[in-house]
mmCIF file of C-alpha atoms in Angstrom:
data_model
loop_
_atom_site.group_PDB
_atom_site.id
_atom_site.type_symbol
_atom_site.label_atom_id
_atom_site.label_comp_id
_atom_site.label_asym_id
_atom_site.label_seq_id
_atom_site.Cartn_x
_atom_site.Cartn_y
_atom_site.Cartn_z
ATOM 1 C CA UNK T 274 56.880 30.728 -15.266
ATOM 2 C CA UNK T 275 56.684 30.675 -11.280
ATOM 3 C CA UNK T 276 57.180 26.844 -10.285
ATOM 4 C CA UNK T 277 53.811 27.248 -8.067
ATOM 5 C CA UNK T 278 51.577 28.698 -10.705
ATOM 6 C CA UNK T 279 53.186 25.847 -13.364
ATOM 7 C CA UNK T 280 51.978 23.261 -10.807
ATOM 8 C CA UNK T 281 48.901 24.634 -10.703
ATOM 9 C CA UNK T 282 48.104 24.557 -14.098
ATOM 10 C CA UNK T 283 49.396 21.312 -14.545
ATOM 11 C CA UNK T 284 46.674 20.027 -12.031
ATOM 12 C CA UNK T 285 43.915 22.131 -13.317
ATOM 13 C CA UNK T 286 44.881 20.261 -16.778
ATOM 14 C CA UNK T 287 45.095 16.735 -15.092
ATOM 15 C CA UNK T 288 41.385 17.481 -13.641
ATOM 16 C CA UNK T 289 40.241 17.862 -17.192
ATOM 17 C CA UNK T 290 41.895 15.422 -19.054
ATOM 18 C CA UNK T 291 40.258 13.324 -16.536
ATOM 19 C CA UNK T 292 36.758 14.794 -16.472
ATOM 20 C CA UNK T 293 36.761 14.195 -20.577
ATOM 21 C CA UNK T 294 38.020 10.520 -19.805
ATOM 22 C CA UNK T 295 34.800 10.183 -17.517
ATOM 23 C CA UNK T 296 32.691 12.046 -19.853
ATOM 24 C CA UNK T 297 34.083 9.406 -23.062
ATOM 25 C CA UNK T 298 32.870 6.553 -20.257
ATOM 26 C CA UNK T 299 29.421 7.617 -19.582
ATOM 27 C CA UNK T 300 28.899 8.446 -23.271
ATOM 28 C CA UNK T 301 29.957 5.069 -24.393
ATOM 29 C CA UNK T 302 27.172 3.889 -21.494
ATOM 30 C CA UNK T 303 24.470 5.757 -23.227
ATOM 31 C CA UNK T 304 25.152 4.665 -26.217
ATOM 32 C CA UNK T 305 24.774 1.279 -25.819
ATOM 33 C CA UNK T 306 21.749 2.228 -23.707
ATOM 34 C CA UNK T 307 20.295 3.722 -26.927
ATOM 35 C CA UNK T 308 21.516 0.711 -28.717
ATOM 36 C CA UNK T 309 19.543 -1.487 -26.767
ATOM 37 C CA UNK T 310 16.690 0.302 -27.328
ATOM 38 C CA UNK T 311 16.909 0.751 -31.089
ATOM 39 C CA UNK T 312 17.902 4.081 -31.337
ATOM 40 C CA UNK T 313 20.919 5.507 -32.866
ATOM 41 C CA UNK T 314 22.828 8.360 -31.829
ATOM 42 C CA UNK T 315 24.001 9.426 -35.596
ATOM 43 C CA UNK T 316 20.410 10.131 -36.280
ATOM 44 C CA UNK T 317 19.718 12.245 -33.727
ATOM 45 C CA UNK T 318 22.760 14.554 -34.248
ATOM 46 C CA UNK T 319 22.201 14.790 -37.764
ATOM 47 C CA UNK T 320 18.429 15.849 -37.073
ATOM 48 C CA UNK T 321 19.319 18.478 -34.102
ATOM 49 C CA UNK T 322 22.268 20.130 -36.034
ATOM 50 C CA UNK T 323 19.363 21.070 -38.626
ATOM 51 C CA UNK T 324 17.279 21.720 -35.673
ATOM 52 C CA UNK T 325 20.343 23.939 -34.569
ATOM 53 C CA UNK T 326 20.012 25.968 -37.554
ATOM 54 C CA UNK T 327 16.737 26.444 -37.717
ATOM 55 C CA UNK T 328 16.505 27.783 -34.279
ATOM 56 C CA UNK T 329 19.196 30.271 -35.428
ATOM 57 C CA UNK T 330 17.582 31.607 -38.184
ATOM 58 C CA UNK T 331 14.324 31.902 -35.658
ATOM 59 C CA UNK T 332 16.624 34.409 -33.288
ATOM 60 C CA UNK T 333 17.793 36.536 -35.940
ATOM 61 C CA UNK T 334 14.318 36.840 -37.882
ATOM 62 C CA UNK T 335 11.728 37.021 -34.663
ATOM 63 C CA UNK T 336 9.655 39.487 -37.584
ATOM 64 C CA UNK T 337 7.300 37.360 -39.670
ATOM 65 C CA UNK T 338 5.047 39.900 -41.672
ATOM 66 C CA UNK T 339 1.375 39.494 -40.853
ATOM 67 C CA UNK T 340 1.821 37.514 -38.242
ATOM 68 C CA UNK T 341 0.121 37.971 -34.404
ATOM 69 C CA UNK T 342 2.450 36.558 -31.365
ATOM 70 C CA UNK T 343 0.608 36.762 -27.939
ATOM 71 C CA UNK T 344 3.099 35.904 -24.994
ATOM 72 C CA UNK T 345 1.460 35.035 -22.173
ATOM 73 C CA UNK T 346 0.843 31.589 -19.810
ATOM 74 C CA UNK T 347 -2.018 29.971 -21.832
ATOM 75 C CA UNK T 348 -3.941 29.364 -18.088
ATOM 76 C CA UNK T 349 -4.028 33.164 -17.719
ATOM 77 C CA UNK T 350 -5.197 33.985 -20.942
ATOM 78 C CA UNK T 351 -7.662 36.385 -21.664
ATOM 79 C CA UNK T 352 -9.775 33.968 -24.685
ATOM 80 C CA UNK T 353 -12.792 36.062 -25.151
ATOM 81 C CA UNK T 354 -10.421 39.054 -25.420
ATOM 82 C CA UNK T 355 -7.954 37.612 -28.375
ATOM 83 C CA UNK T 356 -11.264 36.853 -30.032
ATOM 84 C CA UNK T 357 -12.236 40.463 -29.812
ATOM 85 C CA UNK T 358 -9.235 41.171 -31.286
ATOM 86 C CA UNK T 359 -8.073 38.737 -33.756
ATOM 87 C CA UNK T 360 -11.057 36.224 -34.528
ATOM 88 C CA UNK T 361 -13.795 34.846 -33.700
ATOM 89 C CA UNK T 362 -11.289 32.017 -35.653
ATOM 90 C CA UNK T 363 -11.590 29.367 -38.224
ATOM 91 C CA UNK T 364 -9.172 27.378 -37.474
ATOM 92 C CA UNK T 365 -7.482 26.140 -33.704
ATOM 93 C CA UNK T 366 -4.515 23.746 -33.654
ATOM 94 C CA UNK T 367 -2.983 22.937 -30.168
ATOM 95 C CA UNK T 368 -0.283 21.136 -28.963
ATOM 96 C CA UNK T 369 -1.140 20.642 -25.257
ATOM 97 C CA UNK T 370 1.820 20.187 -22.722
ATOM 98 C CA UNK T 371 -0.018 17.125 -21.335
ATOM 99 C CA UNK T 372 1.098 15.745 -17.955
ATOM 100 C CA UNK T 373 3.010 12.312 -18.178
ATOM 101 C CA UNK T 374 2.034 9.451 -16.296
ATOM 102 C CA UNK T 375 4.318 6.424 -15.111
ATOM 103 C CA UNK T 376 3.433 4.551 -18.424
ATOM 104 C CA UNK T 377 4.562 7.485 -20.216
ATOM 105 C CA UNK T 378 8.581 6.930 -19.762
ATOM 106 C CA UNK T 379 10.730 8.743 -21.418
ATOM 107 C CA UNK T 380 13.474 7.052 -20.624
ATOM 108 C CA UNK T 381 15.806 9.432 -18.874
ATOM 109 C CA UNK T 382 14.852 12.738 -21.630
ATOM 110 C CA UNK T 383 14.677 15.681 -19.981
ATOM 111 C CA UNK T 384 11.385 17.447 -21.182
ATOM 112 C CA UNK T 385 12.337 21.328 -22.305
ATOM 113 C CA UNK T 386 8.507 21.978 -21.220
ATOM 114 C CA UNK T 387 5.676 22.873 -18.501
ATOM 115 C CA UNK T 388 3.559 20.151 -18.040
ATOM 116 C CA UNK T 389 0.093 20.947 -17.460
ATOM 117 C CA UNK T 390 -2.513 18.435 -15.705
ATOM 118 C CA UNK T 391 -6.028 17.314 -17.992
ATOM 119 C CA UNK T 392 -8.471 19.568 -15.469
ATOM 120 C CA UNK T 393 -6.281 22.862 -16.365
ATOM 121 C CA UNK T 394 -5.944 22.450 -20.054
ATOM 122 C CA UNK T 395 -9.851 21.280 -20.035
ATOM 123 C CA UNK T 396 -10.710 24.162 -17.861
ATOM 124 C CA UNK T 397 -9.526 26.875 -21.250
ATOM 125 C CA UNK T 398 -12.311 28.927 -22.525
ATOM 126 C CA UNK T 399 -11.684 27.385 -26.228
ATOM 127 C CA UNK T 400 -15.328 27.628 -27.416
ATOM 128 C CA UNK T 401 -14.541 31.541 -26.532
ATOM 129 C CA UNK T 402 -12.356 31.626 -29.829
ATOM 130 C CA UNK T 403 -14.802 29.990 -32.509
ATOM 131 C CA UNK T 404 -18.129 29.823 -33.496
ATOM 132 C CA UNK T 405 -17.813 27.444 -35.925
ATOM 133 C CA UNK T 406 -14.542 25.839 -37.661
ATOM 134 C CA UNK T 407 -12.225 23.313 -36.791
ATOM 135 C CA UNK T 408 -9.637 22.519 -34.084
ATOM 136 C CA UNK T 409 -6.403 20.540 -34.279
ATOM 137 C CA UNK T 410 -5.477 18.794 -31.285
ATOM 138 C CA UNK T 411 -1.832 16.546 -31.062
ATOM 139 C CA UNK T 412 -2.092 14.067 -28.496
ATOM 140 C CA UNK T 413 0.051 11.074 -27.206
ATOM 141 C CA UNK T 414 -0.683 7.583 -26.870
ATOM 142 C CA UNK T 415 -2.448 8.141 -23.007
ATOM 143 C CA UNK T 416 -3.951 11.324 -23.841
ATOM 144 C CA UNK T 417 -5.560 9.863 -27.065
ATOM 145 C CA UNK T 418 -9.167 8.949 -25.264
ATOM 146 C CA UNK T 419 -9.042 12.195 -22.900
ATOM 147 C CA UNK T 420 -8.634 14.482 -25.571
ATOM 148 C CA UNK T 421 -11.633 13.068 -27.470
ATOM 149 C CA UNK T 422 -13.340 14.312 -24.602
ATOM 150 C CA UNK T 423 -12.420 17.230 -23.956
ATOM 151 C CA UNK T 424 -13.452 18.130 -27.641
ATOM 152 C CA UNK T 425 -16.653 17.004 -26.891
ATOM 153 C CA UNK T 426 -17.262 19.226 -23.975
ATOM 154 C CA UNK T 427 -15.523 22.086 -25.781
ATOM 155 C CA UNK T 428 -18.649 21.529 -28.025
ATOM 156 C CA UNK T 429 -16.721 19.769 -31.104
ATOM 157 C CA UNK T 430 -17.349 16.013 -32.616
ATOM 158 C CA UNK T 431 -14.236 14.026 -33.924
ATOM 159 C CA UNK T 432 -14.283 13.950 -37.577
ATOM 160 C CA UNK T 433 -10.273 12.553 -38.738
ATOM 161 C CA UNK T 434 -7.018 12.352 -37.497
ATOM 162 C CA UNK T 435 -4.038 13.102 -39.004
ATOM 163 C CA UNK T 436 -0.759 10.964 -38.566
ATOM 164 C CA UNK T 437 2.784 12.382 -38.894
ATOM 165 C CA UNK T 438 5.190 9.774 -39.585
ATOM 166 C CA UNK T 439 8.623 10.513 -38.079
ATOM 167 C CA UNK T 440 11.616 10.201 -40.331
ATOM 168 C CA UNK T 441 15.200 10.813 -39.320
ATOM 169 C CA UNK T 442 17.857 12.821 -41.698
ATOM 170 C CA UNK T 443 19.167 9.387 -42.805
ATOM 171 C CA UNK T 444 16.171 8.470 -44.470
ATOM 172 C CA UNK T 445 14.689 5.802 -41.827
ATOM 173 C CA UNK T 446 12.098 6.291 -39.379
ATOM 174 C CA UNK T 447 12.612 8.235 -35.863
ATOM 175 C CA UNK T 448 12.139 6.086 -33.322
ATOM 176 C CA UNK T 449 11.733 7.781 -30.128
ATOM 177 C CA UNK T 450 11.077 6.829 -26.258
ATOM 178 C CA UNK T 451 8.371 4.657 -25.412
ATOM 179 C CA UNK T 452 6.801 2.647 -22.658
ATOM 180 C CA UNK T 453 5.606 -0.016 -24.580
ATOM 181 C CA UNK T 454 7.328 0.536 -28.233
ATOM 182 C CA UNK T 455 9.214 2.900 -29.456
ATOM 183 C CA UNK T 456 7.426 5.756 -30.932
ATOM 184 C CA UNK T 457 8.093 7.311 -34.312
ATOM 185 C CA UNK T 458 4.757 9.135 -35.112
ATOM 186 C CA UNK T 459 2.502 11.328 -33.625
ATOM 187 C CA UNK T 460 -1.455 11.667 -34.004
ATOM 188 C CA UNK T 461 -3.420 14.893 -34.461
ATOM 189 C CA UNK T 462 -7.224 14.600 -34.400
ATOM 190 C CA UNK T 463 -9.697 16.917 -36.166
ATOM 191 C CA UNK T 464 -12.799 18.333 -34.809
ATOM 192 C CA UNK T 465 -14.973 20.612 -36.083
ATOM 193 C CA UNK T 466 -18.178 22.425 -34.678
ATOM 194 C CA UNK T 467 -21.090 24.831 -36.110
ATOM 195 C CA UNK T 468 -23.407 22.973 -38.417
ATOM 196 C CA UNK T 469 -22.665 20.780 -41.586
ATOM 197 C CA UNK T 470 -18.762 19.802 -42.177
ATOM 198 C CA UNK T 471 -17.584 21.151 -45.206
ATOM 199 C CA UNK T 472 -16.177 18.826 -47.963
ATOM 200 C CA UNK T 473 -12.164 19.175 -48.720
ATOM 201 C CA UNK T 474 -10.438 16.072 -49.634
ATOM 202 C CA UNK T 475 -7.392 18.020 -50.306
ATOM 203 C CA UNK T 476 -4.864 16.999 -48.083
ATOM 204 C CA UNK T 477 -3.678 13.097 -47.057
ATOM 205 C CA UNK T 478 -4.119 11.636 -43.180
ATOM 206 C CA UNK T 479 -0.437 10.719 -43.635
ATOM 207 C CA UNK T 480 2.396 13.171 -42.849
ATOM 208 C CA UNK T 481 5.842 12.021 -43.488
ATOM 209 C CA UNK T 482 8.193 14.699 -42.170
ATOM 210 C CA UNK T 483 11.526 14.515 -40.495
ATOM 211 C CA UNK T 484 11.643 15.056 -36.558
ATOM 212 C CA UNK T 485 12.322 18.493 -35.331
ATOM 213 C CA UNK T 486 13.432 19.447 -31.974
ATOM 214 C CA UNK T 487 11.421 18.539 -28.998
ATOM 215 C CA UNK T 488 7.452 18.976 -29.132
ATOM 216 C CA UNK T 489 8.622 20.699 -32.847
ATOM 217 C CA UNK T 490 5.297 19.996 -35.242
ATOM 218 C CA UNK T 491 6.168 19.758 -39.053
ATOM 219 C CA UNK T 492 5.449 22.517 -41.363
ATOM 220 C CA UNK T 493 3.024 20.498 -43.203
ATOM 221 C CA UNK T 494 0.079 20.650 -40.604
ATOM 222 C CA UNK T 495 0.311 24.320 -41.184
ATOM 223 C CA UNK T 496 -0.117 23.935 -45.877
ATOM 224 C CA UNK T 497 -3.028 21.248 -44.240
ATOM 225 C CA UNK T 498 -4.529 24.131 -42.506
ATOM 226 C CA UNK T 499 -4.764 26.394 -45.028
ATOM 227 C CA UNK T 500 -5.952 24.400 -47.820
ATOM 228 C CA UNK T 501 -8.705 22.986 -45.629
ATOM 229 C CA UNK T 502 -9.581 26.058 -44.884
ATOM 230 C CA UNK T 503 -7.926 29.077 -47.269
ATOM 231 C CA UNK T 504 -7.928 32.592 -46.250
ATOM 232 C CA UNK T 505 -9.269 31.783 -42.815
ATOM 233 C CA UNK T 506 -8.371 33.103 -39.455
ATOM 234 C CA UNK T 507 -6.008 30.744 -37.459
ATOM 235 C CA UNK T 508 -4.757 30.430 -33.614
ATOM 236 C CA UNK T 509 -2.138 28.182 -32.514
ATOM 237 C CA UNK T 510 -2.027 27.877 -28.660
ATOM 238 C CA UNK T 511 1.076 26.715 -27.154
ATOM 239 C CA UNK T 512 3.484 27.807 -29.750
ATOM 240 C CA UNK T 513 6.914 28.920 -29.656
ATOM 241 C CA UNK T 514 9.064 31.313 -31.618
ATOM 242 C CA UNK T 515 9.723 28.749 -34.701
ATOM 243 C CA UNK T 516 5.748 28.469 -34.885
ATOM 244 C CA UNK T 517 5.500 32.047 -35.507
ATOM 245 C CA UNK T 518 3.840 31.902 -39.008
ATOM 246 C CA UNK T 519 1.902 34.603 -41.986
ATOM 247 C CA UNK T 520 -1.680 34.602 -41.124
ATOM 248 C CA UNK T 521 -1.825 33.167 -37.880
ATOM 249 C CA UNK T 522 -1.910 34.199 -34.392
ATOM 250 C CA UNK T 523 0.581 32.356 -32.040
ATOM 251 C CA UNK T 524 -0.167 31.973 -28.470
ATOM 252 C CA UNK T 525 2.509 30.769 -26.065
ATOM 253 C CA UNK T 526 4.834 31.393 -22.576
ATOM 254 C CA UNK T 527 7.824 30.907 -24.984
ATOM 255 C CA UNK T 528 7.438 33.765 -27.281
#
């Protein structure tokens, strides 16, 4: 080998073993970051490399039979036209891309997601979709009030909430970021519009469901939805290729 090209490679190799020695630093730094904060680092690789998988079997099976995907920015949307189509529906679940605010930290996670502001997600034609029927809307902590109201105005009254308990692959609970405390659940409330509410009683408040990926919902909400409301017509806005589900329509930019 030419002298000249052996020193190079010898340098280029130097550089590396030397980037990995500064990578093995600033890992250990997390780490005891996440430490601090209660959080630990086994759980969340355990619970991505199943997220890993999933998302895997999602790019080599886009094709879910009777299903309706509708890619498109939500704030563009067409509403009264995907009713025309598809509804008018029974069901609405949403998981809004709500804006954070400064209380909101999330302590250095970079968020995979558009956020959108409270006046554009209040400003979507939802009462466009139903007539009558419920809607499922997750919320955080900040959002909890604001969302209230915007069902209101959409012409819905709060009936329940649901509450999915996080659990991590290990068996204990999730504990995410949080300004305050650390956050292992997530709250969906339940409205419903059009006249008397219908009596079900099948399902629990209480989800307890290992964490997905980011903004990932569990599969339960979806058996929820269908016993509450069997053989309906259902719309998920702001969904993503892993939502994509028999019976439902799936509305999203990430299609």
């Amino acid at each position: 080998m030419d002298p000249a090209e052996k020193d190079r490679l010898m340098k280029k190799g130097t550089d590396l073993v030397f980037e990995l020695l500064n990578i093995k630093t600033e890992v250990k730094k997390k780490q005891k970051m996440l430490k601090k904060y209660g959080i630990s680092l086994r759980d969340f690789m355990e619970d991505y490399r199943l997220v890993e998988v999933k998302e895997e079997a999602v790019e080599e099976k886009i094709e879910i039979p009777n299903s309706v995907s509708i890619h498109t920015d939500v704030c563009l949307l067409n509403f009264q036209k995907v009713t025309d189509n598809h509804g008018p529906f029974d069901v609405i679940m949403m998981d809004p891309p709500w804006k954070l605010t400064a209380k909101d930290s999330t302590r250095g996670v970079n968020l995979e997601y558009t956020q959108m502001d409270i006046t554009d997600i209040g400003n979507m034609e939802i009462p466009l979709l139903q007539e009558k029927g419920f809607i499922f809307v997750w919320v955080i902590t900040s959002t909890y009030v604001t969302a209230i109201n915007l069902m209101k105005r959409w012409g819905y009254k709060l009936v329940d909430e649901l509450v999915w308990i996080k659990k991590a692959h290990s068996g204990g609970l999730a504990k995410s970021h949080g300004y305050y405390l650390q956050h292992a659940k997530e709250t969906c409330l339940v409205g419903w519009k059009g006249g008397d509410l219908p009596v079900i009683g099948q399902a629990s408040d209480l989800i307890l469901a290992i964490r997905g990926g980011q903004s990932e919902k569990p599969l339960e909400i979806y058996d929820i939805i269908e016993k509450a409301c069997p053989g309906g017509k259902y719309v998920e806005i702001f969904g993503r290729k892993r939502n994509l589900r028999s019976g439902w329509v799936t509305i999203g930019n990430e299609l």
